[in-house]
Amino acid sequence: MSASTTASANTPAPGAQPADLPVLAEVVRSGFTEGHHRGSVVVLGPDGGVEWSLGEVAAPVYPRSSNKPMQAAAVLHAGLELSGERLALAAASHSGEPFHLELVRTMLAEHGLTEDDLGCPPDLPLDREEAERFLAAGARRSRTAMNCSGKHTAMLAACKVNGWSRADYLDPGHPLQVLVRERIEAAAGEPVAHTGTDGCGAPLMAISLTGLARAFRSFVLAGPGTPERRVADAMRAHPEYVAGTRREDTRLMRGVPGALAKVGAEAVQAVALPDGRALAIKIDDGGLRALGPVLARTLERMGVDLPEPARIGDSPLLGGGRRVGEIRATF
């Protein structure tokens, strides 16, 4: 494995320093600007070329869960048969709603696996309302409730299909993770610059924002029946399994025909449209609260109509339980 993929997670990536990045959103409370969020945005045109960008879009970043479509495509390339809601869940950062947990348990049973086989850590549901219900019902943190459990179930199932070892399925050198790397590089059109460890324990592979946008574009333009197109079609047909009933990825994929969207931790977002346009965003400080307004403004600049069911981007600030301000895009 090359030095670039085994370097310490503390190795700085080349590119702009935070102070050099443009302000993408401002925090306005009671008419007073009290803070800013800096970051980068890239938009690809229908031909795949960069149409416009802000900030640093060529340096590597960790896409976090925005890499999940490529990870899901890898398990299909490995010979695992998944479709519909199951394939959408394999690419999910699910909210931990009952239908998510039920399908994870069903998929584990279908492949002769148990929750103890999962390599992701025990967690509460990602959605705050679901977490409150979960705890009120007397439940405890579990591996199935962790938002990446669908991905881990699919990875383990792919290992079983191929007779690969399961105890080390999260090792970057494992055959499955080597395949994931190959699929990420093929979709992004560039080599993985760095490999670290994601919050769920899976290998986390860094590419540029431009590469991430290219990857999503390649999924929506892939030929029917290919693993990449199957992942895109499953995600778009079942967005509630990719995210949840109250999540922006779900609203966007339901409201904008043909859109493919996936958020990642530390405020990463990728979206591709069926006409070949695509975007990728990274808020430098990881502030997810700024991501919605920046995404909505980017789509507006692209001329994308967001009907009411797809309304995203409202990020209010509260004072005394009432709205007193907002986080708003500045470009």
mmCIF file of C-alpha atoms in Angstrom:
data_model
loop_
_atom_site.group_PDB
_atom_site.id
_atom_site.type_symbol
_atom_site.label_atom_id
_atom_site.label_comp_id
_atom_site.label_asym_id
_atom_site.label_seq_id
_atom_site.Cartn_x
_atom_site.Cartn_y
_atom_site.Cartn_z
ATOM 1 C CA MET A 1 0.000 0.000 0.000
ATOM 2 C CA SER A 2 1.438 3.405 -0.921
ATOM 3 C CA ALA A 3 2.699 5.890 1.633
ATOM 4 C CA SER A 4 -0.135 8.261 0.767
ATOM 5 C CA THR A 5 -2.669 5.729 1.961
ATOM 6 C CA THR A 6 -0.895 4.780 5.170
ATOM 7 C CA ALA A 7 0.109 8.235 6.353
ATOM 8 C CA SER A 8 -0.973 9.377 9.779
ATOM 9 C CA ALA A 9 -4.411 10.908 10.056
ATOM 10 C CA ASN A 10 -2.565 13.996 11.361
ATOM 11 C CA THR A 11 -0.744 14.500 8.061
ATOM 12 C CA PRO A 12 -2.018 17.823 6.677
ATOM 13 C CA ALA A 13 -3.574 17.752 3.236
ATOM 14 C CA PRO A 14 -2.261 20.297 0.720
ATOM 15 C CA GLY A 15 -4.492 23.203 -0.133
ATOM 16 C CA ALA A 16 -5.914 26.384 1.300
ATOM 17 C CA GLN A 17 -5.736 27.122 4.998
ATOM 18 C CA PRO A 18 -9.039 27.862 6.775
ATOM 19 C CA ALA A 19 -8.449 31.617 6.810
ATOM 20 C CA ASP A 20 -8.010 31.553 3.022
ATOM 21 C CA LEU A 21 -11.359 29.887 2.367
ATOM 22 C CA PRO A 22 -14.357 32.083 1.519
ATOM 23 C CA VAL A 23 -17.198 32.698 3.936
ATOM 24 C CA LEU A 24 -20.114 30.617 2.683
ATOM 25 C CA ALA A 25 -22.597 31.361 5.471
ATOM 26 C CA GLU A 26 -23.064 33.897 8.238
ATOM 27 C CA VAL A 27 -24.694 33.508 11.618
ATOM 28 C CA VAL A 28 -27.136 36.377 12.184
ATOM 29 C CA ARG A 29 -28.832 36.753 15.583
ATOM 30 C CA SER A 30 -31.191 39.658 16.325
ATOM 31 C CA GLY A 31 -29.843 41.503 13.292
ATOM 32 C CA PHE A 32 -26.227 41.117 14.482
ATOM 33 C CA THR A 33 -23.699 38.940 12.640
ATOM 34 C CA GLU A 34 -22.072 36.838 15.344
ATOM 35 C CA GLY A 35 -20.153 34.294 13.310
ATOM 36 C CA HIS A 36 -19.212 32.807 9.958
ATOM 37 C CA HIS A 37 -18.765 29.422 8.290
ATOM 38 C CA ARG A 38 -16.044 29.083 5.656
ATOM 39 C CA GLY A 39 -15.784 26.336 3.101
ATOM 40 C CA SER A 40 -15.684 25.234 -0.507
ATOM 41 C CA VAL A 41 -18.195 24.457 -3.264
ATOM 42 C CA VAL A 42 -17.762 22.961 -6.708
ATOM 43 C CA VAL A 43 -20.410 22.699 -9.440
ATOM 44 C CA LEU A 44 -19.965 20.575 -12.550
ATOM 45 C CA GLY A 45 -21.774 21.335 -15.771
ATOM 46 C CA PRO A 46 -23.613 18.805 -17.948
ATOM 47 C CA ASP A 47 -20.340 17.949 -19.722
ATOM 48 C CA GLY A 48 -18.612 17.144 -16.419
ATOM 49 C CA GLY A 49 -16.352 20.194 -16.456
ATOM 50 C CA VAL A 50 -16.133 22.609 -13.536
ATOM 51 C CA GLU A 51 -18.775 25.266 -14.146
ATOM 52 C CA TRP A 52 -17.945 27.318 -11.082
ATOM 53 C CA SER A 53 -16.352 26.887 -7.697
ATOM 54 C CA LEU A 54 -15.556 28.652 -4.448
ATOM 55 C CA GLY A 55 -12.641 27.875 -2.167
ATOM 56 C CA GLU A 56 -10.355 24.850 -2.522
ATOM 57 C CA VAL A 57 -11.909 22.092 -4.604
ATOM 58 C CA ALA A 58 -8.827 20.180 -5.804
ATOM 59 C CA ALA A 59 -7.276 19.248 -2.450
ATOM 60 C CA PRO A 60 -8.334 15.973 -0.780
ATOM 61 C CA VAL A 61 -11.051 15.918 1.857
ATOM 62 C CA TYR A 62 -12.714 13.097 3.749
ATOM 63 C CA PRO A 63 -16.163 12.748 2.148
ATOM 64 C CA ARG A 64 -17.298 10.767 5.201
ATOM 65 C CA SER A 65 -20.701 9.186 4.480
ATOM 66 C CA SER A 66 -20.879 10.817 1.062
ATOM 67 C CA ASN A 67 -18.644 7.888 0.037
ATOM 68 C CA LYS A 68 -21.407 5.403 0.841
ATOM 69 C CA PRO A 69 -22.823 5.079 -2.694
ATOM 70 C CA MET A 70 -19.385 3.934 -3.857
ATOM 71 C CA GLN A 71 -19.118 1.518 -0.929
ATOM 72 C CA ALA A 72 -22.545 0.113 -1.821
ATOM 73 C CA ALA A 73 -21.515 -0.287 -5.457
ATOM 74 C CA ALA A 74 -18.461 -2.230 -4.291
ATOM 75 C CA VAL A 75 -20.565 -4.890 -2.555
ATOM 76 C CA LEU A 76 -22.515 -5.364 -5.803
ATOM 77 C CA HIS A 77 -19.269 -5.669 -7.738
ATOM 78 C CA ALA A 78 -18.295 -8.289 -5.134
ATOM 79 C CA GLY A 79 -21.302 -10.380 -6.159
ATOM 80 C CA LEU A 80 -23.798 -9.560 -3.411
ATOM 81 C CA GLU A 81 -27.369 -9.416 -4.661
ATOM 82 C CA LEU A 82 -29.225 -6.463 -3.184
ATOM 83 C CA SER A 83 -32.022 -4.326 -4.562
ATOM 84 C CA GLY A 84 -34.769 -1.927 -3.531
ATOM 85 C CA GLU A 85 -34.869 -0.852 0.077
ATOM 86 C CA ARG A 86 -32.028 -3.212 0.999
ATOM 87 C CA LEU A 87 -29.646 -1.589 -1.455
ATOM 88 C CA ALA A 88 -30.727 1.894 -0.375
ATOM 89 C CA LEU A 89 -30.026 0.923 3.233
ATOM 90 C CA ALA A 90 -26.565 -0.316 2.231
ATOM 91 C CA ALA A 91 -25.813 3.278 1.138
ATOM 92 C CA ALA A 92 -27.525 4.877 4.126
ATOM 93 C CA SER A 93 -26.820 7.055 7.110
ATOM 94 C CA HIS A 94 -30.194 6.058 8.481
ATOM 95 C CA SER A 95 -32.061 7.916 11.210
ATOM 96 C CA GLY A 96 -32.696 4.849 13.358
ATOM 97 C CA GLU A 97 -36.432 4.867 12.782
ATOM 98 C CA PRO A 98 -38.245 1.575 13.454
ATOM 99 C CA PHE A 99 -38.413 0.623 9.770
ATOM 100 C CA HIS A 100 -34.644 1.127 9.471
ATOM 101 C CA LEU A 101 -33.876 -1.075 12.457
ATOM 102 C CA GLU A 102 -36.329 -3.748 11.344
ATOM 103 C CA LEU A 103 -34.744 -4.013 7.899
ATOM 104 C CA VAL A 104 -31.207 -4.147 9.306
ATOM 105 C CA ARG A 105 -32.245 -7.041 11.551
ATOM 106 C CA THR A 106 -33.988 -8.746 8.629
ATOM 107 C CA MET A 107 -30.903 -8.416 6.414
ATOM 108 C CA LEU A 108 -28.648 -9.787 9.142
ATOM 109 C CA ALA A 109 -30.910 -12.823 9.531
ATOM 110 C CA GLU A 110 -31.141 -13.346 5.768
ATOM 111 C CA HIS A 111 -27.370 -13.715 5.579
ATOM 112 C CA GLY A 112 -26.906 -15.766 8.732
ATOM 113 C CA LEU A 113 -25.414 -12.848 10.649
ATOM 114 C CA THR A 114 -26.086 -11.324 14.048
ATOM 115 C CA GLU A 115 -25.685 -7.887 15.535
ATOM 116 C CA ASP A 116 -22.495 -9.088 17.234
ATOM 117 C CA ASP A 117 -20.902 -9.540 13.795
ATOM 118 C CA LEU A 118 -21.226 -5.821 13.039
ATOM 119 C CA GLY A 119 -17.999 -3.853 13.350
ATOM 120 C CA CYS A 120 -19.709 -0.491 13.850
ATOM 121 C CA PRO A 121 -19.920 0.771 17.452
ATOM 122 C CA PRO A 122 -23.128 0.746 19.527
ATOM 123 C CA ASP A 123 -24.969 4.033 19.234
ATOM 124 C CA LEU A 124 -28.303 5.786 19.610
ATOM 125 C CA PRO A 125 -30.471 6.604 16.580
ATOM 126 C CA LEU A 126 -29.080 9.537 14.613
ATOM 127 C CA ASP A 127 -32.407 11.375 14.611
ATOM 128 C CA ARG A 128 -32.952 13.219 17.902
ATOM 129 C CA GLU A 129 -36.673 12.437 18.084
ATOM 130 C CA GLU A 130 -35.990 8.760 17.437
ATOM 131 C CA ALA A 131 -33.237 8.739 20.053
ATOM 132 C CA GLU A 132 -35.654 10.141 22.636
ATOM 133 C CA ARG A 133 -38.255 7.483 21.788
ATOM 134 C CA PHE A 134 -35.582 4.803 21.828
ATOM 135 C CA LEU A 135 -34.444 5.723 25.332
ATOM 136 C CA ALA A 136 -38.002 6.235 26.603
ATOM 137 C CA ALA A 137 -38.782 2.660 25.538
ATOM 138 C CA GLY A 138 -35.925 1.425 27.688
ATOM 139 C CA ALA A 139 -33.610 0.564 24.799
ATOM 140 C CA ARG A 140 -29.850 0.942 25.003
ATOM 141 C CA ARG A 141 -27.204 1.873 22.477
ATOM 142 C CA SER A 142 -26.877 -0.859 19.888
ATOM 143 C CA ARG A 143 -24.935 -1.640 16.752
ATOM 144 C CA THR A 144 -28.112 -1.916 14.684
ATOM 145 C CA ALA A 145 -29.196 1.582 15.793
ATOM 146 C CA MET A 146 -25.886 3.046 14.584
ATOM 147 C CA ASN A 147 -26.561 4.968 11.367
ATOM 148 C CA CYS A 148 -24.024 2.940 9.333
ATOM 149 C CA SER A 149 -25.403 -0.485 10.286
ATOM 150 C CA GLY A 150 -26.954 -1.058 6.853
ATOM 151 C CA LYS A 151 -23.583 -0.514 5.167
ATOM 152 C CA HIS A 152 -21.836 -2.844 7.605
ATOM 153 C CA THR A 153 -24.463 -5.526 7.127
ATOM 154 C CA ALA A 154 -23.989 -5.369 3.361
ATOM 155 C CA MET A 155 -20.205 -5.517 3.715
ATOM 156 C CA LEU A 156 -20.397 -8.585 5.935
ATOM 157 C CA ALA A 157 -22.843 -10.255 3.550
ATOM 158 C CA ALA A 158 -20.465 -9.609 0.639
ATOM 159 C CA CYS A 159 -17.702 -11.287 2.641
ATOM 160 C CA LYS A 160 -19.880 -14.361 3.184
ATOM 161 C CA VAL A 161 -20.722 -14.592 -0.511
ATOM 162 C CA ASN A 162 -17.026 -14.604 -1.393
ATOM 163 C CA GLY A 163 -15.732 -16.690 1.489
ATOM 164 C CA TRP A 164 -13.672 -13.759 2.729
ATOM 165 C CA SER A 165 -12.790 -13.430 6.403
ATOM 166 C CA ARG A 166 -15.269 -11.365 8.401
ATOM 167 C CA ALA A 167 -13.305 -10.655 11.560
ATOM 168 C CA ASP A 168 -11.047 -8.189 9.715
ATOM 169 C CA TYR A 169 -13.505 -6.883 7.107
ATOM 170 C CA LEU A 170 -12.723 -3.281 8.134
ATOM 171 C CA ASP A 171 -8.987 -3.608 7.530
ATOM 172 C CA PRO A 172 -7.932 -1.376 4.580
ATOM 173 C CA GLY A 173 -6.055 -4.330 3.110
ATOM 174 C CA HIS A 174 -9.062 -6.668 3.186
ATOM 175 C CA PRO A 175 -10.220 -7.741 -0.311
ATOM 176 C CA LEU A 176 -13.532 -5.941 0.138
ATOM 177 C CA GLN A 177 -11.909 -2.655 1.155
ATOM 178 C CA VAL A 178 -9.438 -2.922 -1.716
ATOM 179 C CA LEU A 179 -12.464 -3.233 -4.000
ATOM 180 C CA VAL A 180 -14.101 -0.219 -2.331
ATOM 181 C CA ARG A 181 -10.963 1.803 -3.020
ATOM 182 C CA GLU A 182 -10.983 0.727 -6.659
ATOM 183 C CA ARG A 183 -14.624 1.770 -7.072
ATOM 184 C CA ILE A 184 -14.050 5.145 -5.421
ATOM 185 C CA GLU A 185 -11.071 5.852 -7.651
ATOM 186 C CA ALA A 186 -12.925 4.750 -10.781
ATOM 187 C CA ALA A 187 -15.945 6.926 -9.985
ATOM 188 C CA ALA A 188 -13.945 9.980 -8.873
ATOM 189 C CA GLY A 189 -11.469 9.778 -11.735
ATOM 190 C CA GLU A 190 -8.535 10.269 -9.380
ATOM 191 C CA PRO A 191 -6.501 8.233 -6.887
ATOM 192 C CA VAL A 192 -7.426 8.066 -3.228
ATOM 193 C CA ALA A 193 -5.081 10.521 -1.516
ATOM 194 C CA HIS A 194 -5.302 9.248 2.043
ATOM 195 C CA THR A 195 -6.969 6.493 4.034
ATOM 196 C CA GLY A 196 -8.089 6.987 7.619
ATOM 197 C CA THR A 197 -10.821 5.550 9.822
ATOM 198 C CA ASP A 198 -14.413 6.747 9.714
ATOM 199 C CA GLY A 199 -16.609 7.133 12.788
ATOM 200 C CA CYS A 200 -18.175 3.732 12.137
ATOM 201 C CA GLY A 201 -14.755 2.056 11.962
ATOM 202 C CA ALA A 202 -14.695 1.546 8.185
ATOM 203 C CA PRO A 203 -11.774 2.769 6.071
ATOM 204 C CA LEU A 204 -12.281 6.392 5.063
ATOM 205 C CA MET A 205 -10.824 7.363 1.709
ATOM 206 C CA ALA A 206 -10.014 10.947 0.798
ATOM 207 C CA ILE A 207 -10.644 12.469 -2.617
ATOM 208 C CA SER A 208 -11.153 16.038 -3.795
ATOM 209 C CA LEU A 209 -14.510 17.786 -3.819
ATOM 210 C CA THR A 210 -14.290 17.824 -7.600
ATOM 211 C CA GLY A 211 -13.680 14.066 -7.578
ATOM 212 C CA LEU A 212 -16.656 13.568 -5.264
ATOM 213 C CA ALA A 213 -18.927 15.520 -7.605
ATOM 214 C CA ARG A 214 -17.592 13.477 -10.544
ATOM 215 C CA ALA A 215 -18.330 10.263 -8.658
ATOM 216 C CA PHE A 216 -21.981 11.175 -8.067
ATOM 217 C CA ARG A 217 -22.318 12.322 -11.670
ATOM 218 C CA SER A 218 -20.980 8.968 -12.868
ATOM 219 C CA PHE A 219 -23.619 7.103 -10.851
ATOM 220 C CA VAL A 220 -26.609 8.900 -12.362
ATOM 221 C CA LEU A 221 -25.169 8.616 -15.882
ATOM 222 C CA ALA A 222 -24.113 4.961 -15.582
ATOM 223 C CA GLY A 223 -25.770 2.459 -17.880
ATOM 224 C CA PRO A 224 -28.948 0.726 -16.688
ATOM 225 C CA GLY A 225 -28.208 -2.449 -14.766
ATOM 226 C CA THR A 226 -24.652 -1.512 -13.818
ATOM 227 C CA PRO A 227 -23.854 -1.627 -10.087
ATOM 228 C CA GLU A 228 -23.459 2.154 -9.972
ATOM 229 C CA ARG A 229 -26.777 2.835 -11.656
ATOM 230 C CA ARG A 230 -28.498 0.225 -9.478
ATOM 231 C CA VAL A 231 -27.259 2.037 -6.359
ATOM 232 C CA ALA A 232 -28.381 5.414 -7.696
ATOM 233 C CA ASP A 233 -31.792 4.054 -8.689
ATOM 234 C CA ALA A 234 -32.332 2.363 -5.305
ATOM 235 C CA MET A 235 -31.373 5.503 -3.402
ATOM 236 C CA ARG A 236 -33.663 7.690 -5.497
ATOM 237 C CA ALA A 237 -36.571 5.255 -5.269
ATOM 238 C CA HIS A 238 -36.246 4.781 -1.503
ATOM 239 C CA PRO A 239 -34.711 7.964 -0.083
ATOM 240 C CA GLU A 240 -36.325 7.431 3.325
ATOM 241 C CA TYR A 241 -34.080 4.370 3.715
ATOM 242 C CA VAL A 242 -31.003 6.400 2.755
ATOM 243 C CA ALA A 243 -31.736 9.021 5.401
ATOM 244 C CA GLY A 244 -35.067 9.255 7.217
ATOM 245 C CA THR A 245 -38.511 10.776 7.120
ATOM 246 C CA ARG A 246 -37.328 14.162 8.427
ATOM 247 C CA ARG A 247 -33.996 14.507 6.613
ATOM 248 C CA GLU A 248 -32.918 16.860 3.843
ATOM 249 C CA ASP A 249 -31.487 14.145 1.593
ATOM 250 C CA THR A 250 -34.920 12.509 1.606
ATOM 251 C CA ARG A 251 -36.757 15.746 0.849
ATOM 252 C CA LEU A 252 -34.349 16.622 -1.941
ATOM 253 C CA MET A 253 -34.533 13.236 -3.675
ATOM 254 C CA ARG A 254 -38.315 13.173 -3.357
ATOM 255 C CA GLY A 255 -38.806 16.727 -4.543
ATOM 256 C CA VAL A 256 -36.297 17.028 -7.390
ATOM 257 C CA PRO A 257 -36.889 14.271 -9.974
ATOM 258 C CA GLY A 258 -33.777 12.205 -10.612
ATOM 259 C CA ALA A 259 -31.605 13.885 -7.971
ATOM 260 C CA LEU A 260 -29.088 11.741 -6.095
ATOM 261 C CA ALA A 261 -28.002 13.182 -2.745
ATOM 262 C CA LYS A 262 -25.912 12.060 0.200
ATOM 263 C CA VAL A 263 -24.701 14.024 3.193
ATOM 264 C CA GLY A 264 -21.554 13.220 5.135
ATOM 265 C CA ALA A 265 -20.382 14.050 8.644
ATOM 266 C CA GLU A 266 -18.282 17.187 9.124
ATOM 267 C CA ALA A 267 -20.636 19.000 6.755
ATOM 268 C CA VAL A 268 -20.015 17.340 3.397
ATOM 269 C CA GLN A 269 -22.720 17.115 0.747
ATOM 270 C CA ALA A 270 -22.798 15.712 -2.768
ATOM 271 C CA VAL A 271 -25.672 15.914 -5.257
ATOM 272 C CA ALA A 272 -25.997 14.816 -8.884
ATOM 273 C CA LEU A 273 -28.803 15.674 -11.280
ATOM 274 C CA PRO A 274 -30.004 13.467 -14.155
ATOM 275 C CA ASP A 275 -28.748 15.954 -16.776
ATOM 276 C CA GLY A 276 -25.144 15.375 -15.690
ATOM 277 C CA ARG A 277 -24.715 18.386 -13.443
ATOM 278 C CA ALA A 278 -23.336 17.750 -9.976
ATOM 279 C CA LEU A 279 -22.092 19.550 -6.889
ATOM 280 C CA ALA A 280 -20.037 18.917 -3.783
ATOM 281 C CA ILE A 281 -19.760 21.062 -0.652
ATOM 282 C CA LYS A 282 -17.518 21.058 2.426
ATOM 283 C CA ILE A 283 -18.062 23.414 5.361
ATOM 284 C CA ASP A 284 -14.565 23.701 6.784
ATOM 285 C CA ASP A 285 -15.457 23.733 10.484
ATOM 286 C CA GLY A 286 -17.832 20.781 10.118
ATOM 287 C CA GLY A 287 -20.855 22.918 10.996
ATOM 288 C CA LEU A 288 -23.805 20.937 9.695
ATOM 289 C CA ARG A 289 -26.103 23.839 10.547
ATOM 290 C CA ALA A 290 -24.555 25.807 7.655
ATOM 291 C CA LEU A 291 -24.855 22.996 5.122
ATOM 292 C CA GLY A 292 -28.578 23.385 4.349
ATOM 293 C CA PRO A 293 -28.420 27.106 3.548
ATOM 294 C CA VAL A 294 -25.270 26.641 1.454
ATOM 295 C CA LEU A 295 -26.796 23.694 -0.429
ATOM 296 C CA ALA A 296 -30.023 25.582 -1.089
ATOM 297 C CA ARG A 297 -28.108 28.604 -2.394
ATOM 298 C CA THR A 298 -25.919 26.424 -4.619
ATOM 299 C CA LEU A 299 -28.955 24.732 -6.148
ATOM 300 C CA GLU A 300 -30.597 28.138 -6.629
ATOM 301 C CA ARG A 301 -27.543 29.376 -8.524
ATOM 302 C CA MET A 302 -27.758 26.229 -10.656
ATOM 303 C CA GLY A 303 -31.363 27.093 -11.531
ATOM 304 C CA VAL A 304 -32.819 24.089 -9.731
ATOM 305 C CA ASP A 305 -36.406 24.612 -8.651
ATOM 306 C CA LEU A 306 -37.072 23.362 -5.127
ATOM 307 C CA PRO A 307 -40.796 22.659 -4.771
ATOM 308 C CA GLU A 308 -42.312 22.744 -1.311
ATOM 309 C CA PRO A 309 -41.708 19.046 -0.503
ATOM 310 C CA ALA A 310 -38.012 19.601 -1.245
ATOM 311 C CA ARG A 311 -37.619 22.813 0.746
ATOM 312 C CA ILE A 312 -34.243 22.750 2.428
ATOM 313 C CA GLY A 313 -31.891 25.278 3.868
ATOM 314 C CA ASP A 314 -33.851 26.875 6.693
ATOM 315 C CA SER A 315 -31.492 27.032 9.681
ATOM 316 C CA PRO A 316 -33.116 29.193 12.369
ATOM 317 C CA LEU A 317 -31.528 30.586 15.514
ATOM 318 C CA LEU A 318 -33.734 30.548 18.597
ATOM 319 C CA GLY A 319 -33.907 32.872 21.558
ATOM 320 C CA GLY A 320 -36.289 32.147 24.396
ATOM 321 C CA GLY A 321 -37.890 29.444 22.274
ATOM 322 C CA ARG A 322 -38.702 31.729 19.342
ATOM 323 C CA ARG A 323 -36.913 32.496 16.112
ATOM 324 C CA VAL A 324 -34.572 35.473 16.439
ATOM 325 C CA GLY A 325 -32.205 34.889 13.552
ATOM 326 C CA GLU A 326 -30.831 32.467 11.017
ATOM 327 C CA ILE A 327 -27.788 31.041 9.329
ATOM 328 C CA ARG A 328 -27.801 32.232 5.744
ATOM 329 C CA ALA A 329 -25.653 31.780 2.682
ATOM 330 C CA THR A 330 -23.447 34.718 1.657
ATOM 331 C CA PHE A 331 -22.759 33.997 -2.030
#
